[in-house]
Amino acid sequence: MAFFQAPPRLGNQFDEDPLAREFVQRVLPDDVRMKVDAEYRHLGDLAGGDLYEAMLADRTNEPTLVQWDPWGNRIDQIELTPLWQRAQRLSAEHGLVAAGYEGSHGRFDRVHQFLMNYLVQASLDIYSCPLAMTDGAARTLRDTNNEAVMERALPRLLSRDPATMWTSGQWMTERTGGSDVGKSETIAKAADGGFHLYGTKWFTSATTSEMALTLGRPEGNPEGGRGLALFYVETRDDRGALNGIQINRLKEKFGTKKVPTAELTLDRCFATPVIGTTDGIKNISSMLNITRTWNAVAAAWGTRRGLALARDYAKRRHAFGAYLEKKPLHLDTLADMAAEAEAAFHLAFATVTLIGQLEHGDGTDADRQLLRALTPITKLTTAKQGVAVASETLEAFGGAGYVEDTGLPRLLADAQVLPIWEGTTNVLSLDTLRALAKDNSLGVVLQAIDRRVSNASDAELKGAVDTAKRSMQHAQSWLEANLASRDGLEGGARRFAMTLGRTLELALMIEHADWCRANKHGRRAIAVANRFAQRGVDMIRDDVSLEDTALVAMG
Ligand code: MFK
C-alpha cells in the first residue's frame, strides 16, 4: 500500500503544556487558580481543536478592501476573514483585553489576561494585533485626566459584549519611517473645538478599528518628537462614514496576512488631543510598552505552537527505521527549541507579572525602573527567539514545512514581524541603553537576576547559576568600559541588551526549576534551564574595533 504521512495534530493546549500548568501552580494563588482553571482548559481545547481546524480551513482567505459602492460613492470598506469575525466575538466574551482591567484577581489580572491570550491566540490568525493596540489604548487613556475621552472610549474598549466592544488602532508610522517617529509629517490644524489632521499614515494595522491613537504636529509646533501631539480619532461617524480618512490600499505583506494593514490619507480627519498639544512620542509610549509586551507573549505562544506541532510530528514521522522521537539528533534539536520557547515564556510573563503588580499599586520606584528597562529587553529578546524557533519548526517537518497548505510556513512568516513592528531589535537595544541611563538602573536589572539565582538551592542548577553570574558581571564590566565611547556603546548595544535578556531568562528558569523540584514537579524544568544555560547567554564581545566593523560591514 502506498505511504501517506499523517499530519501533526494538537490536543488541549493547556493540558499538554507542562510549563503553563507549572507556572499557573507556582504563580497564581489557590483561590485565583480555582476560578480560572476551567477557562484555561476551555481555551486550550478550542486552540488545539476547533479553532485550529478553522484556521487551517481559512488559510487562503484574506481581508479585502472595497473602495467604491455600485453607485460611485467612496466607501473604503474592509471585509475581514471568517476566523477574524469569530475572533472578535471570542475576544469580547472571554475579556481578552478587559480581564486585565477588571480587578477580579487583583494584581494577578494581567497574568490571567495574558495566560488566556497565550493559550488561544496561536489559533486566531494574529487577531492579537488589534487586541494589543486596544489594550495599549485603554492603558494610555486610563492614565490620562482626559475625562471626556475616557468616558467615551474606555467602556467600549473594555467591553465583554461583542456588540459594543471597540478595538483601537495605533497609527504611528509615516513614509518618513517607522523608527524615527519624530519626523512625522501629519499636520494638525485647530478646528471645530479640536483639530483636523492632514497627512499620510503608511502602516496602520487593523484599520477596521473604531478608534485610533495617532500623532500629528499642531501648526506652529517645533520639529521632532516633542512637537508632535497625541490624538484620539474615531474612524467613522454615526452613519458609518469615514472621518476624513481614505484607505488607499491594503499592504501586500510577507506574513500577518489576515491583518488588514493599510495606507491611509488623513484629510480633515477630526481628532481630539489626549494629553496637551506637545510631547506626542512620550505620551504614546505607554501604549507602545503594552503592545511590546503583547509582542513578547506572542513570541511565547508562537514558539509554543511550533514546538507542539513538531513534538506531535516526531511521534508520527517514521524515517531511517524509527520514529523521529527515538532519534537522538532530532531530540537534540527539539530540546534546543523547547529551551528557547520556555525562556521566552518566562521573560514575557515576568514582564506581565510586574505590570500587574505595578498597576495594582504594589510596587516600588525600583520596580518601575525595572519595568521600563525590562520592556524593550523582553521584546527584543523574545522576538528573535520567535523567529529562530519558527524556522526550526519548519525544518523539523522537512519539505512539508515549506509547503503552504500544511499551514506551517505561516508560522515563520508571522513570526518574522515580531522583531520588526513595535520597534526593531536595534531601536529597542538603543531604547534599553536610554532607559538604563535615565534611571541609572542597570543595578536594578542585575538585582532582579541576582535575587533569583542566589536563592536557588538545587545542586543540579549550580552550573546554570554560575553561568548567569558570569554573564551579569560581564554585562556590568562591558558597560563601565564603554561608557565614555558613544559609538562603542551604540555598536555593542544589541549584544548587551540581548545578554541582559538571555541572562534574565536563565535566572527566571532557574527560579522556576528550583520551585518545581521543591514542589514535586520533577526535574523537567531543571533540564530545560541547564539546556538553556549551555546554549549560551552572554553575547557580549570585548575589544570590538569600530574600524574593522565598518570594513567588514560595508566591504
Ligand atoms: C501580538 C503583538 C501585536 C502587536 C501589534 C502591533 C501593531 C501595530 C504596529 C505598529 O504600530 S508598529 C509601529 C511602532 N512604532 C514604534 O515602535 C516606534 C519605534 N521607535 C522608537 O521606539 C524610538 O525609540 C522613538 C520613536 C521612541 C524615538 O523617538 P525620539 O523622539 O528620539 O524619542 P526619545 O527622545 O527617546 O523619547 C522622547 C520621550 O519619550 C522621552 O521622555 P523625556 O522627554 O521625559 O526624556 C523618553 O524617555 C520617552 N520614551 C520614549 N520611549 C519610551 C519612553 N518612555 C517610556 N517608555 C518608552 N518606551
Short mmCIF file of C-alpha atoms in Angstrom, two decimals, residues 54-450:
data_model
loop_
_atom_site.label_atom_id
_atom_site.label_comp_id
_atom_site.label_asym_id
_atom_site.label_seq_id
_atom_site.Cartn_x
_atom_site.Cartn_y
_atom_site.Cartn_z
CA ALA A 54 -10.94 26.72 11.44
CA MET A 55 -7.60 28.45 10.95
CA LEU A 56 -6.39 25.79 8.54
CA ALA A 57 -9.69 25.95 6.66
CA ASP A 58 -9.47 29.76 6.49
CA ARG A 59 -5.89 29.66 5.25
CA THR A 60 -6.30 31.26 1.83
CA ASN A 61 -8.81 33.93 2.85
CA GLU A 62 -7.50 37.45 3.19
CA PRO A 63 -9.18 40.72 4.09
CA THR A 64 -10.38 42.75 1.15
CA LEU A 65 -10.82 46.45 0.60
CA VAL A 66 -13.88 47.66 -1.29
CA GLN A 67 -13.33 51.31 -2.13
CA TRP A 68 -16.50 52.14 -4.04
CA ASP A 69 -20.15 51.16 -3.82
CA PRO A 70 -22.08 50.34 -7.00
CA TRP A 71 -23.31 53.94 -7.23
CA GLY A 72 -19.91 55.54 -7.24
CA ASN A 73 -19.68 56.50 -3.57
CA ARG A 74 -16.30 56.12 -1.91
CA ILE A 75 -16.87 53.72 0.99
CA ASP A 76 -13.45 52.19 1.79
CA GLN A 77 -14.95 49.17 3.49
CA ILE A 78 -12.71 46.32 4.67
CA GLU A 79 -14.14 42.81 4.81
CA LEU A 80 -12.49 40.63 7.46
CA THR A 81 -11.80 36.92 7.14
CA PRO A 82 -14.28 34.49 8.76
CA LEU A 83 -11.92 33.49 11.56
CA TRP A 84 -11.27 37.13 12.42
CA GLN A 85 -15.00 37.71 12.75
CA ARG A 86 -15.19 34.78 15.13
CA ALA A 87 -12.13 36.05 16.99
CA GLN A 88 -13.86 39.39 17.54
CA ARG A 89 -16.70 37.70 19.38
CA LEU A 90 -14.49 35.33 21.33
CA SER A 91 -12.20 38.15 22.44
CA ALA A 92 -15.05 40.14 23.90
CA GLU A 93 -16.71 37.17 25.56
CA HIS A 94 -13.53 35.98 27.26
CA GLY A 95 -12.40 39.52 28.05
CA LEU A 96 -9.06 39.03 26.33
CA VAL A 97 -8.42 42.74 26.91
CA ALA A 98 -10.97 43.51 29.63
CA ALA A 99 -9.71 40.87 32.05
CA GLY A 100 -6.55 42.92 32.54
CA TYR A 101 -8.58 45.82 33.96
CA GLU A 102 -11.47 44.37 35.90
CA GLY A 103 -9.81 43.86 39.24
CA SER A 104 -11.30 40.36 39.64
CA HIS A 105 -7.91 38.90 40.54
CA GLY A 106 -6.15 42.00 41.85
CA ARG A 107 -2.50 42.11 40.89
CA PHE A 108 -2.95 38.81 39.02
CA ASP A 109 -5.38 40.35 36.50
CA ARG A 110 -2.62 40.80 33.96
CA VAL A 111 -1.18 37.31 34.41
CA HIS A 112 -4.67 35.90 33.95
CA GLN A 113 -5.39 38.04 30.88
CA PHE A 114 -2.13 37.13 29.18
CA LEU A 115 -2.36 33.44 30.07
CA MET A 116 -5.70 33.32 28.26
CA ASN A 117 -4.13 35.00 25.25
CA TYR A 118 -1.09 32.73 25.40
CA LEU A 119 -3.39 29.70 25.29
CA VAL A 120 -5.67 30.75 22.45
CA GLN A 121 -4.00 33.28 20.17
CA ALA A 122 -1.86 30.87 18.15
CA SER A 123 -5.17 29.69 16.63
CA LEU A 124 -6.62 33.15 16.00
CA ASP A 125 -4.63 34.33 12.98
CA ILE A 126 -2.95 37.34 14.66
CA TYR A 127 -6.20 38.83 15.87
CA SER A 128 -3.86 39.65 18.74
CA CYS A 129 -2.79 42.70 16.71
CA PRO A 130 -5.97 44.75 17.24
CA LEU A 131 -6.26 43.40 20.78
CA ALA A 132 -2.72 44.54 21.63
CA MET A 133 -3.44 48.03 20.34
CA THR A 134 -6.78 48.09 22.14
CA ASP A 135 -5.06 47.19 25.38
CA GLY A 136 -2.38 49.83 24.74
CA ALA A 137 -5.02 52.47 24.04
CA ALA A 138 -7.05 51.54 27.13
CA ARG A 139 -3.99 51.79 29.34
CA THR A 140 -2.93 55.11 27.80
CA LEU A 141 -6.38 56.66 28.16
CA ARG A 142 -6.83 55.33 31.68
CA ASP A 143 -3.63 57.07 32.73
CA THR A 144 -4.79 60.48 31.44
CA ASN A 145 -7.03 63.06 33.08
CA ASN A 146 -9.00 63.38 29.87
CA GLU A 147 -12.40 62.52 31.34
CA ALA A 148 -14.33 63.08 28.10
CA VAL A 149 -12.24 60.71 26.02
CA MET A 150 -12.00 58.19 28.84
CA GLU A 151 -15.75 58.13 29.40
CA ARG A 152 -16.40 57.74 25.70
CA ALA A 153 -13.80 55.10 24.82
CA LEU A 154 -12.86 53.07 27.88
CA PRO A 155 -16.18 51.26 28.45
CA ARG A 156 -16.14 50.25 24.79
CA LEU A 157 -12.52 49.13 24.66
CA LEU A 158 -13.06 47.09 27.81
CA SER A 159 -16.47 45.71 26.93
CA ARG A 160 -17.23 42.00 27.15
CA ASP A 161 -20.16 42.37 24.79
CA PRO A 162 -19.23 41.65 21.15
CA ALA A 163 -21.94 44.08 20.03
CA THR A 164 -20.40 47.03 21.87
CA MET A 165 -16.68 46.22 22.11
CA TRP A 166 -14.37 48.54 20.17
CA THR A 167 -10.84 47.91 19.07
CA SER A 168 -8.26 50.64 18.63
CA GLY A 169 -5.61 51.32 16.04
CA GLN A 170 -2.17 52.77 16.73
CA TRP A 171 -1.24 54.97 13.79
CA MET A 172 2.38 56.00 14.09
CA THR A 173 4.32 55.05 11.01
CA GLU A 174 4.57 57.50 8.13
CA ARG A 175 6.53 57.43 4.87
CA THR A 176 9.38 59.15 6.72
CA GLY A 177 9.90 55.93 8.67
CA GLY A 178 8.71 53.62 11.35
CA SER A 179 11.59 54.09 13.78
CA ASP A 180 12.33 57.82 13.74
CA VAL A 181 8.77 58.83 14.52
CA GLY A 182 9.80 62.41 15.31
CA LYS A 183 9.99 63.05 11.55
CA SER A 184 6.23 62.55 11.15
CA GLU A 185 4.67 64.97 8.64
CA THR A 186 1.00 64.92 9.68
CA ILE A 187 -0.22 68.43 10.39
CA ALA A 188 -2.91 69.25 12.96
CA LYS A 189 -4.96 72.39 12.35
CA ALA A 190 -7.17 73.71 15.16
CA ALA A 191 -10.84 73.43 14.13
CA ASP A 192 -14.32 72.67 15.48
CA GLY A 193 -13.17 72.61 19.10
CA GLY A 194 -10.49 70.05 18.29
CA PHE A 195 -8.10 69.58 15.37
CA HIS A 196 -8.22 68.45 11.76
CA LEU A 197 -5.41 66.09 10.76
CA TYR A 198 -3.82 66.19 7.30
CA GLY A 199 -1.20 63.62 6.31
CA THR A 200 -0.42 60.05 5.36
CA LYS A 201 -0.20 57.10 7.70
CA TRP A 202 1.89 54.50 5.94
CA PHE A 203 1.33 51.36 8.04
CA THR A 204 -1.90 51.22 10.00
CA SER A 205 -2.61 47.78 11.34
CA ALA A 206 -6.18 46.50 11.75
CA THR A 207 -7.69 49.52 10.06
CA THR A 208 -11.19 48.29 10.85
CA SER A 209 -10.90 49.57 14.41
CA GLU A 210 -13.50 52.01 15.66
CA MET A 211 -10.88 54.40 17.07
CA ALA A 212 -7.18 55.07 16.92
CA LEU A 213 -4.49 56.88 18.83
CA THR A 214 -2.22 58.75 16.47
CA LEU A 215 0.33 61.54 16.23
CA GLY A 216 0.16 64.89 14.47
CA ARG A 217 2.02 68.19 14.66
CA PRO A 218 -0.13 71.14 15.69
CA GLU A 219 0.60 74.11 13.44
CA GLY A 220 3.41 76.22 14.82
CA ASN A 221 4.93 73.39 16.90
CA PRO A 222 8.66 72.67 16.52
CA GLU A 223 10.14 69.74 14.60
CA GLY A 224 10.93 66.44 16.32
CA GLY A 225 9.05 64.20 18.72
CA ARG A 226 8.29 66.96 21.23
CA GLY A 227 6.41 68.97 18.62
CA LEU A 228 4.01 66.10 17.95
CA ALA A 229 0.80 65.66 19.92
CA LEU A 230 -1.13 62.52 20.77
CA PHE A 231 -4.62 62.49 19.25
CA TYR A 232 -7.77 60.44 19.70
CA VAL A 233 -9.61 59.68 16.48
CA GLU A 234 -12.93 57.93 15.89
CA THR A 235 -12.73 56.36 12.48
CA ARG A 236 -16.39 56.62 11.42
CA ASP A 237 -19.33 58.84 12.29
CA ASP A 238 -22.76 57.64 13.49
CA ARG A 239 -23.83 56.96 9.89
CA GLY A 240 -20.73 54.85 9.20
CA ALA A 241 -18.98 57.43 7.02
CA LEU A 242 -15.21 57.66 7.44
CA ASN A 243 -13.96 60.64 9.41
CA GLY A 244 -11.77 62.41 6.82
CA ILE A 245 -9.91 59.15 6.21
CA GLN A 246 -9.22 57.44 2.90
CA ILE A 247 -7.97 53.87 2.80
CA ASN A 248 -5.64 53.95 -0.19
CA ARG A 249 -4.78 50.28 -0.26
CA LEU A 250 -4.02 47.25 1.88
CA LYS A 251 -0.37 46.32 2.21
CA GLU A 252 0.92 43.22 0.48
CA LYS A 253 2.90 41.68 3.34
CA PHE A 254 5.15 38.67 3.84
CA GLY A 255 3.08 37.43 6.80
CA THR A 256 0.26 38.56 9.13
CA LYS A 257 -1.88 38.35 6.01
CA LYS A 258 -5.16 38.33 7.92
CA VAL A 259 -4.34 41.69 9.49
CA PRO A 260 -5.79 44.44 7.29
CA THR A 261 -2.79 46.76 7.28
CA ALA A 262 -3.49 49.88 5.25
CA GLU A 263 -2.04 53.07 3.87
CA LEU A 264 -4.26 55.97 4.89
CA THR A 265 -4.69 59.55 3.81
CA LEU A 266 -5.97 61.85 6.53
CA ASP A 267 -7.73 64.82 5.04
CA ARG A 268 -9.73 66.88 7.53
CA CYS A 269 -9.81 63.97 9.97
CA PHE A 270 -11.33 65.28 13.21
CA ALA A 271 -9.15 64.50 16.22
CA THR A 272 -9.09 65.36 19.90
CA PRO A 273 -5.83 65.90 21.77
CA VAL A 274 -5.41 63.31 24.50
CA ILE A 275 -2.79 64.96 26.72
CA GLY A 276 -1.91 68.54 25.76
CA THR A 277 -0.57 69.51 22.35
CA THR A 278 3.11 68.50 22.61
CA ASP A 279 5.24 65.51 23.67
CA GLY A 280 3.34 63.04 21.49
CA ILE A 281 6.06 60.41 21.47
CA LYS A 282 6.41 60.47 25.21
CA ASN A 283 2.64 60.32 25.64
CA ILE A 284 2.15 57.38 23.26
CA SER A 285 4.95 55.40 24.91
CA SER A 286 2.63 53.78 27.48
CA MET A 287 0.71 52.34 24.52
CA LEU A 288 3.97 51.12 23.00
CA ASN A 289 5.03 49.47 26.23
CA ILE A 290 1.80 47.47 26.36
CA THR A 291 1.94 46.44 22.69
CA ARG A 292 5.60 45.46 23.12
CA THR A 293 4.56 43.21 25.97
CA TRP A 294 1.91 41.61 23.76
CA ASN A 295 4.64 41.08 21.21
CA ALA A 296 6.69 39.16 23.76
CA VAL A 297 3.74 37.00 24.79
CA ALA A 298 3.11 36.42 21.06
CA ALA A 299 6.65 35.07 20.77
CA ALA A 300 5.85 32.74 23.68
CA TRP A 301 2.63 31.40 22.12
CA GLY A 302 4.20 31.20 18.65
CA THR A 303 7.21 29.20 19.82
CA ARG A 304 4.94 27.00 21.93
CA ARG A 305 2.76 26.28 18.90
CA GLY A 306 5.77 25.34 16.74
CA LEU A 307 7.03 23.05 19.47
CA ALA A 308 3.63 21.40 19.98
CA LEU A 309 3.35 20.64 16.27
CA ALA A 310 6.94 19.40 15.98
CA ARG A 311 6.60 17.21 19.07
CA ASP A 312 3.45 15.60 17.76
CA TYR A 313 5.01 15.07 14.35
CA ALA A 314 8.03 13.37 15.94
CA LYS A 315 5.61 10.65 17.08
CA ARG A 316 4.05 10.23 13.62
CA ARG A 317 7.02 10.52 11.26
CA HIS A 318 8.97 7.35 10.65
CA ALA A 319 12.32 7.53 8.84
CA PHE A 320 15.57 5.56 8.82
CA GLY A 321 13.99 2.74 10.81
CA ALA A 322 12.38 4.63 13.71
CA TYR A 323 10.02 7.41 14.69
CA LEU A 324 11.72 10.78 14.96
CA GLU A 325 11.05 10.82 18.70
CA LYS A 326 13.60 8.00 19.00
CA LYS A 327 16.31 9.80 17.03
CA PRO A 328 18.94 11.42 19.27
CA LEU A 329 19.75 14.23 16.86
CA HIS A 330 16.12 15.14 16.28
CA LEU A 331 15.56 15.14 20.03
CA ASP A 332 18.58 17.36 20.47
CA THR A 333 17.06 19.87 18.04
CA LEU A 334 13.65 19.76 19.71
CA ALA A 335 15.31 20.26 23.09
CA ASP A 336 17.01 23.42 21.86
CA MET A 337 13.69 24.69 20.52
CA ALA A 338 12.00 23.92 23.83
CA ALA A 339 14.71 25.71 25.81
CA GLU A 340 14.29 28.88 23.72
CA ALA A 341 10.49 28.66 23.83
CA GLU A 342 10.40 28.27 27.62
CA ALA A 343 12.91 31.08 28.06
CA ALA A 344 10.67 33.39 26.02
CA PHE A 345 7.66 32.39 28.11
CA HIS A 346 9.43 33.17 31.39
CA LEU A 347 10.69 36.57 30.31
CA ALA A 348 7.38 37.60 28.75
CA PHE A 349 5.44 36.58 31.86
CA ALA A 350 7.91 38.22 34.22
CA THR A 351 7.12 41.50 32.45
CA VAL A 352 3.39 40.79 32.55
CA THR A 353 3.57 39.96 36.26
CA LEU A 354 5.38 43.20 37.01
CA ILE A 355 2.87 45.25 35.01
CA GLY A 356 0.02 43.73 37.01
CA GLN A 357 1.82 44.34 40.26
CA LEU A 358 2.50 48.00 39.48
CA GLU A 359 -0.99 48.61 38.13
CA HIS A 360 -2.37 47.49 41.48
CA GLY A 361 -0.16 49.86 43.44
CA ASP A 362 2.04 47.07 44.64
CA GLY A 363 5.48 48.25 43.56
CA THR A 364 8.45 50.45 44.35
CA ASP A 365 10.38 53.02 42.30
CA ALA A 366 12.91 50.27 41.65
CA ASP A 367 10.10 48.09 40.23
CA ARG A 368 9.07 50.94 37.92
CA GLN A 369 12.65 51.36 36.73
CA LEU A 370 12.90 47.62 36.23
CA LEU A 371 9.75 47.55 34.10
CA ARG A 372 10.97 50.47 31.96
CA ALA A 373 14.18 48.56 31.14
CA LEU A 374 12.58 45.13 31.05
CA THR A 375 10.03 46.08 28.38
CA PRO A 376 12.43 46.69 25.46
CA ILE A 377 14.77 43.92 26.64
CA THR A 378 11.89 41.44 26.75
CA LYS A 379 10.51 42.47 23.39
CA LEU A 380 13.80 42.31 21.53
CA THR A 381 15.00 39.06 23.12
CA THR A 382 11.79 37.08 22.69
CA ALA A 383 11.15 38.32 19.15
CA LYS A 384 14.42 36.84 17.92
CA GLN A 385 13.61 33.59 19.69
CA GLY A 386 10.24 33.61 17.97
CA VAL A 387 11.84 33.70 14.53
CA ALA A 388 14.56 31.16 15.34
CA VAL A 389 12.13 28.60 16.77
CA ALA A 390 9.68 29.10 13.90
CA SER A 391 12.47 28.46 11.41
CA GLU A 392 13.47 25.24 13.22
CA THR A 393 9.81 24.21 13.32
CA LEU A 394 9.58 24.28 9.53
CA GLU A 395 12.82 22.33 9.24
CA ALA A 396 11.54 19.69 11.69
CA PHE A 397 8.92 18.85 9.04
CA GLY A 398 11.36 18.67 6.14
CA GLY A 399 9.75 19.56 2.79
CA ALA A 400 6.26 19.59 4.33
CA GLY A 401 7.34 22.55 6.43
CA TYR A 402 7.95 24.51 3.23
CA VAL A 403 4.56 23.77 1.68
CA GLU A 404 1.92 26.43 2.22
CA ASP A 405 -1.14 24.21 2.53
CA THR A 406 0.26 22.45 5.59
CA GLY A 407 -0.20 25.82 7.32
CA LEU A 408 3.38 25.56 8.61
CA PRO A 409 5.16 28.28 6.60
CA ARG A 410 2.80 30.82 8.10
CA LEU A 411 4.41 30.23 11.50
CA LEU A 412 7.66 31.64 10.16
CA ALA A 413 6.11 34.40 8.08
CA ASP A 414 4.07 35.58 11.05
CA ALA A 415 6.99 35.29 13.48
CA GLN A 416 9.15 37.46 11.23
CA VAL A 417 7.09 40.52 12.09
CA LEU A 418 7.90 40.20 15.80
CA PRO A 419 11.38 41.79 15.61
CA ILE A 420 10.13 44.48 13.21
CA TRP A 421 6.86 46.03 14.36
CA GLU A 422 6.73 47.77 17.71
CA GLY A 423 10.40 48.71 17.36
CA THR A 424 13.18 46.78 15.66
CA THR A 425 15.85 44.95 17.62
CA ASN A 426 18.33 47.78 17.15
CA VAL A 427 15.86 50.54 18.04
CA LEU A 428 14.95 48.67 21.21
CA SER A 429 18.60 47.99 22.04
CA LEU A 430 19.19 51.73 21.99
CA ASP A 431 15.99 52.26 23.98
CA THR A 432 17.40 49.85 26.58
CA LEU A 433 20.52 51.97 26.90
CA ARG A 434 18.42 55.13 27.18
CA ALA A 435 16.20 53.56 29.85
CA LEU A 436 19.19 52.37 31.87
CA ALA A 437 20.94 55.73 31.56
CA LYS A 438 17.87 57.76 32.52
CA ASP A 439 17.26 55.90 35.77
CA ASN A 440 20.81 54.61 36.26
CA SER A 441 19.04 51.29 36.60
CA LEU A 442 21.47 48.59 35.48
CA GLY A 443 21.82 47.76 39.17
CA VAL A 444 18.07 47.17 39.41
CA VAL A 445 18.17 44.75 36.47
CA LEU A 446 21.19 42.94 37.87
CA GLN A 447 19.49 42.66 41.26
CA ALA A 448 16.46 41.08 39.59
CA ILE A 449 18.80 38.45 38.16
CA ASP A 450 20.90 38.02 41.27
#
